[in-house]
Coordinates of C-alpha atoms in Angstrom, one line a residue:
M9 CA 19.5 38.2 -2.6
F10 CA 19.0 37.2 1.0
R11 CA 21.9 35.6 2.7
I12 CA 20.9 32.6 4.9
A13 CA 22.7 30.1 7.1
L14 CA 22.0 26.4 7.6
I15 CA 22.4 24.8 11.0
G16 CA 22.7 21.1 10.6
A17 CA 24.5 19.3 7.7
G18 CA 22.7 16.0 8.0
R19 CA 20.2 14.3 5.7
I20 CA 17.4 16.9 5.9
G21 CA 20.0 19.7 6.0
R22 CA 21.4 18.7 2.7
I23 CA 17.9 18.9 1.1
H24 CA 17.4 22.4 2.5
A25 CA 20.9 23.4 1.4
R26 CA 20.2 22.4 -2.2
N27 CA 16.8 24.1 -2.3
A28 CA 18.2 27.3 -0.8
A29 CA 21.3 27.4 -3.0
L30 CA 19.3 26.9 -6.1
H31 CA 16.6 29.5 -5.2
P32 CA 17.1 32.8 -7.2
A33 CA 16.4 35.0 -4.2
L34 CA 18.6 33.2 -1.7
E35 CA 22.3 32.8 -1.1
L36 CA 23.4 29.9 1.1
A37 CA 26.1 31.9 2.9
A38 CA 27.0 29.7 5.8
V39 CA 26.8 26.1 7.1
V40 CA 27.0 25.2 10.8
D41 CA 27.5 21.7 12.1
P42 CA 29.5 20.2 15.0
V43 CA 30.9 17.5 12.7
E44 CA 33.6 19.5 10.8
A45 CA 33.8 17.1 7.9
S46 CA 30.0 17.2 7.3
A47 CA 30.0 21.0 7.4
Q48 CA 33.0 21.3 5.1
A49 CA 31.6 18.9 2.6
L50 CA 28.2 20.6 2.3
A51 CA 29.6 24.1 2.4
G52 CA 32.1 23.2 -0.3
E53 CA 29.3 21.7 -2.5
W54 CA 27.4 25.0 -2.6
G55 CA 30.1 27.6 -2.2
A56 CA 29.2 28.5 1.4
A57 CA 31.4 29.2 4.4
V58 CA 31.8 27.0 7.4
R59 CA 31.0 29.1 10.5
T60 CA 30.0 28.7 14.1
L61 CA 26.6 29.3 15.5
E62 CA 27.8 32.3 17.4
E63 CA 29.2 33.9 14.3
V64 CA 25.9 33.3 12.4
I65 CA 23.8 34.8 15.1
A66 CA 26.0 37.8 15.4
D67 CA 26.2 38.5 11.7
P68 CA 23.8 41.2 10.7
G69 CA 24.2 40.2 7.0
I70 CA 22.5 36.9 7.7
A71 CA 18.8 37.5 7.1
G72 CA 17.5 34.0 7.8
V73 CA 18.5 30.8 9.5
V74 CA 17.4 27.2 8.6
V75 CA 17.5 25.0 11.7
A76 CA 17.9 21.4 10.6
S77 CA 20.0 20.3 13.6
S78 CA 19.1 17.6 16.2
T79 CA 15.6 18.0 17.7
D80 CA 16.9 18.9 21.2
T81 CA 18.4 22.1 19.7
H82 CA 15.5 23.3 17.6
L83 CA 13.9 25.5 20.3
D84 CA 17.2 27.1 21.6
Y85 CA 18.6 27.8 18.2
S86 CA 15.3 29.3 16.9
M87 CA 15.0 31.6 19.9
Q88 CA 18.6 32.8 19.5
A89 CA 18.0 33.6 15.9
I90 CA 14.7 35.3 16.4
A91 CA 16.1 37.4 19.2
A92 CA 18.9 38.5 16.8
G93 CA 16.2 39.7 14.3
K94 CA 16.5 36.9 11.8
A95 CA 13.7 34.9 10.1
V96 CA 13.8 31.2 11.0
F97 CA 12.8 28.1 9.1
C98 CA 12.9 25.3 11.7
E99 CA 12.4 21.6 11.3
K100 CA 9.7 19.8 13.3
P101 CA 9.1 19.3 16.1
I102 CA 9.7 22.7 17.8
D103 CA 10.8 20.7 20.9
Q104 CA 10.3 17.3 22.5
D105 CA 8.8 18.9 25.7
L106 CA 5.4 20.7 25.5
Q107 CA 5.9 22.8 28.6
R108 CA 9.3 23.9 27.4
A109 CA 7.9 24.8 24.0
R110 CA 5.1 26.8 25.6
S111 CA 7.5 28.7 27.8
A112 CA 9.1 30.2 24.6
A113 CA 5.9 32.1 23.7
P114 CA 7.2 35.5 24.8
T115 CA 9.9 35.2 22.2
L116 CA 8.3 33.0 19.4
E117 CA 4.6 33.9 19.4
G118 CA 4.0 36.0 16.3
A119 CA 7.7 35.7 15.3
R120 CA 8.9 35.1 11.7
L121 CA 9.2 31.4 12.4
L122 CA 8.3 28.9 9.7
L123 CA 7.9 25.4 11.2
A124 CA 8.7 22.7 8.7
F125 CA 5.4 20.7 8.5
N126 CA 6.3 20.0 4.9
R127 CA 3.1 18.1 4.1
R128 CA 1.1 21.3 4.1
F129 CA 3.2 22.3 1.0
D130 CA 2.6 19.0 -0.9
P131 CA 0.7 19.8 -4.1
N132 CA -1.6 16.7 -3.7
F133 CA -2.6 17.6 -0.1
R134 CA -2.9 21.3 -1.0
A135 CA -5.3 20.3 -3.8
L136 CA -7.3 18.2 -1.4
K137 CA -7.5 21.1 1.1
A138 CA -8.6 23.4 -1.8
K139 CA -11.5 21.0 -2.6
L140 CA -12.6 21.1 1.0
D141 CA -12.5 24.8 1.1
E142 CA -14.4 25.2 -2.1
G143 CA -17.4 23.5 -0.4
G144 CA -18.4 21.4 -3.4
I145 CA -18.6 18.3 -1.3
G146 CA -20.3 20.0 1.6
T147 CA -19.0 20.3 5.2
I148 CA -16.2 18.0 6.3
E149 CA -17.2 15.4 8.8
S150 CA -14.3 12.9 9.2
L151 CA -10.8 12.2 8.0
Q152 CA -8.7 9.0 7.5
I153 CA -5.0 9.7 7.5
T154 CA -2.7 6.8 6.6
S155 CA 1.1 7.3 7.1
N156 CA 3.3 4.1 6.9
D157 CA 7.0 4.1 6.5
P158 CA 8.5 1.5 4.1
A159 CA 10.8 0.1 6.9
P160 CA 11.6 0.9 10.5
P161 CA 14.5 3.3 11.3
P162 CA 17.5 1.9 13.2
P163 CA 17.2 1.6 17.0
S164 CA 19.9 4.3 17.4
Y165 CA 17.5 6.8 15.7
V166 CA 14.4 5.6 17.7
A167 CA 16.3 6.1 21.0
V168 CA 16.6 9.8 20.4
S169 CA 13.5 10.4 18.3
G170 CA 11.1 11.3 21.0
G171 CA 8.9 8.4 20.1
L172 CA 6.5 7.6 17.3
F173 CA 3.9 10.2 18.2
K174 CA 6.4 13.1 18.4
D175 CA 8.7 12.0 15.6
M176 CA 6.3 10.4 13.0
A177 CA 2.7 11.0 13.8
I178 CA 3.2 14.7 14.6
H179 CA 3.0 15.4 10.8
D180 CA -0.4 13.7 10.8
F181 CA -1.6 15.7 13.9
D182 CA -0.7 18.9 12.0
M183 CA -2.5 17.7 8.9
A184 CA -5.6 16.8 10.9
R185 CA -5.8 20.3 12.5
W186 CA -5.3 21.9 9.1
L187 CA -7.9 19.8 7.3
L188 CA -10.6 19.6 10.0
G189 CA -10.7 23.3 10.4
E190 CA -11.1 23.2 14.2
E191 CA -9.0 21.9 17.1
P192 CA -9.4 18.4 18.4
V193 CA -10.6 18.3 22.1
E194 CA -10.3 14.6 22.7
V195 CA -7.6 12.1 21.9
Y196 CA -7.6 8.3 22.1
A197 CA -4.5 6.3 21.0
T198 CA -3.4 2.7 21.2
G199 CA -0.2 1.2 19.9
S200 CA 1.8 -2.0 19.7
C201 CA 5.3 -3.2 18.9
L202 CA 4.7 -5.5 15.9
V203 CA 7.6 -4.7 13.6
D204 CA 10.9 -4.6 15.6
P205 CA 11.2 -5.9 19.1
E206 CA 14.1 -3.6 19.7
I207 CA 11.8 -0.6 19.3
G208 CA 9.7 -2.0 22.1
R209 CA 12.8 -2.6 24.3
L210 CA 13.5 1.1 23.9
G211 CA 10.0 2.0 25.2
D212 CA 8.4 2.9 22.0
V213 CA 5.8 1.4 19.7
D214 CA 6.0 0.9 15.9
T215 CA 2.3 0.6 15.1
A216 CA -0.4 3.0 16.3
R217 CA -4.0 4.1 15.8
T218 CA -5.1 7.5 17.0
L219 CA -8.7 8.9 17.1
L220 CA -9.2 12.7 17.4
R221 CA -12.6 14.3 18.1
T222 CA -13.4 18.0 17.8
A223 CA -15.9 20.0 19.8
S224 CA -18.4 19.8 17.0
G225 CA -17.9 16.0 16.7
R226 CA -15.7 15.8 13.6
L227 CA -13.5 12.7 13.7
C228 CA -10.1 11.8 12.5
V229 CA -8.5 8.4 12.5
I230 CA -4.7 8.3 12.1
A231 CA -3.0 5.1 11.1
N232 CA 0.8 4.8 11.6
S233 CA 3.2 2.0 11.1
R234 CA 7.0 2.0 10.9
R235 CA 6.8 -0.7 8.2
S236 CA 4.4 -1.1 5.3
G237 CA 6.2 -3.7 3.3
Y238 CA 5.2 -2.1 0.1
G239 CA 6.6 1.4 0.0
Y240 CA 6.0 4.8 1.6
D241 CA 2.3 4.8 2.1
Q242 CA 0.8 8.4 2.3
R243 CA -2.9 8.7 1.9
I244 CA -5.7 11.0 3.1
E245 CA -9.5 10.5 2.7
A246 CA -11.8 13.3 3.7
Y247 CA -15.5 12.6 4.1
A248 CA -18.0 15.4 3.9
S249 CA -21.7 15.9 3.9
A250 CA -22.0 15.7 0.1
G251 CA -19.1 13.5 -0.9
M252 CA -15.6 12.4 -0.4
V253 CA -12.2 13.7 -1.6
C254 CA -9.0 11.7 -1.3
A255 CA -5.3 12.1 -2.1
D256 CA -3.7 8.8 -3.1
N257 CA -0.1 7.6 -3.0
V258 CA 2.5 8.9 -5.5
R259 CA 4.1 6.2 -7.7
E260 CA 7.4 6.0 -9.5
S261 CA 5.6 6.3 -12.8
T262 CA 2.1 6.2 -14.2
V263 CA 2.8 3.0 -16.2
Q264 CA 0.3 0.2 -15.8
V265 CA 0.4 -3.3 -17.3
F266 CA -2.8 -5.2 -18.2
T267 CA -2.8 -8.9 -19.1
E268 CA -5.2 -11.9 -18.8
G269 CA -3.8 -12.4 -15.3
G270 CA -4.8 -9.0 -14.1
S271 CA -3.3 -5.5 -13.9
S272 CA -0.3 -4.0 -12.2
A273 CA 1.1 -0.5 -11.5
D274 CA 4.5 0.8 -10.7
R275 CA 5.7 0.7 -7.1
L276 CA 5.1 3.6 -4.6
Q277 CA 7.8 6.1 -4.2
N278 CA 9.8 4.5 -1.4
F279 CA 11.5 7.3 0.5
F280 CA 10.2 10.5 2.1
L281 CA 12.8 12.7 0.4
D282 CA 11.5 11.6 -3.0
R283 CA 7.8 11.6 -2.1
Y284 CA 7.9 15.2 -0.6
A285 CA 10.6 16.7 -2.9
Q286 CA 8.2 19.2 -4.3
A287 CA 6.9 20.1 -0.8
Y288 CA 10.5 20.8 0.4
R289 CA 11.0 23.1 -2.5
A290 CA 7.7 24.9 -1.9
E291 CA 8.6 25.4 1.8
M292 CA 11.9 27.1 0.8
E293 CA 9.9 29.2 -1.7
H294 CA 7.6 30.3 1.1
F295 CA 10.6 31.1 3.3
A296 CA 12.1 33.3 0.6
D297 CA 8.7 35.1 0.3
M298 CA 8.7 35.7 4.0
L299 CA 12.1 37.4 3.7
A300 CA 11.2 39.4 0.6
T301 CA 7.7 40.6 1.5
G302 CA 7.4 40.2 5.3
A303 CA 4.7 37.6 4.7
A304 CA 3.5 35.7 7.8
P305 CA 4.6 32.1 8.0
A306 CA 1.9 29.7 6.8
V307 CA 2.8 27.3 9.6
G308 CA 4.1 29.0 12.7
Y309 CA 5.0 28.6 16.4
A310 CA 1.4 28.1 17.5
D311 CA 1.0 25.3 15.0
G312 CA 4.1 23.6 16.3
V313 CA 2.9 23.8 19.9
A314 CA -0.6 22.5 19.0
A315 CA 0.8 19.5 17.2
L316 CA 3.1 18.7 20.0
A317 CA 0.2 18.9 22.5
L318 CA -1.6 16.3 20.4
A319 CA 1.5 14.1 20.4
E320 CA 1.8 14.2 24.1
A321 CA -1.9 13.6 24.6
A322 CA -1.7 10.6 22.4
A323 CA 1.2 9.2 24.4
R324 CA -0.7 9.7 27.6
S325 CA -3.8 8.1 26.2
M326 CA -1.8 5.0 25.0
A327 CA -0.2 4.7 28.4
S328 CA -3.4 5.0 30.4
G329 CA -5.8 3.4 28.0
E330 CA -8.2 6.3 28.4
V331 CA -9.4 9.3 26.4
V332 CA -7.4 12.4 27.0
R333 CA -9.4 15.6 27.0
L334 CA -7.7 18.8 25.9

């Protein structure tokens, strides 16, 4: 059993706590959160202790740390834990500032740091990636990634999120890099505030389209909206030289109804914690494997920096109306 600590007892922290506590090779030993009631409630649910960050970092019996705290703490907490010899599983993004993230390279480059781009662990998207790697549909040429939330988050969240590109689309930038097989070198993005005027007042957009181009000419179009109106919309289409492979939305059930008036299917899974429940479990399984075997993280520090670079480039492109070259 590997003893791990969780930093952050919020919504995503509770998911990671459950997955860690139920994993046969892991023991959720400690919970850290500045809100005492949140820490006590989550620790009590899984038989963990409430401890301070300093105690966790100094404890040689803690083998791994899950960083699920506020985004502005991700980088600092990860660096402290890595410096103390612990493996780290950190939520995305690695930071909200690209230069600051890059400055951590001496500590984090090559470290046992798993960055939580959970969509790489989704069984549907992994199957799509496997089809591309098999080569049965030829060489990939372009991607269409659609990622629409069911409804916009509250303005209080938007105000501290880092913006649509760093908070939401950053998942899609990571998926684009993973599936295209080469780095984008040009970014063009445009956006509007069409869903909630308060989001615009806070200086962000709620609807965006981003075009990525690689050195060989491969293209990726990323469509983002804070509101779909019909559920959590998560689709990928990959076009190759000999065909196309796609991963469609996941529904609440496979039930369909057929009548003279037409046909209907069940609604889309409407919340990201439901849609990606398997992915979150697979992430924790991979983290346990890192601890047990010394395996390298499937998604590491360099991936986090690269996705953040694309997010910042998209924001610059939207502000200037011009293509940003990387």
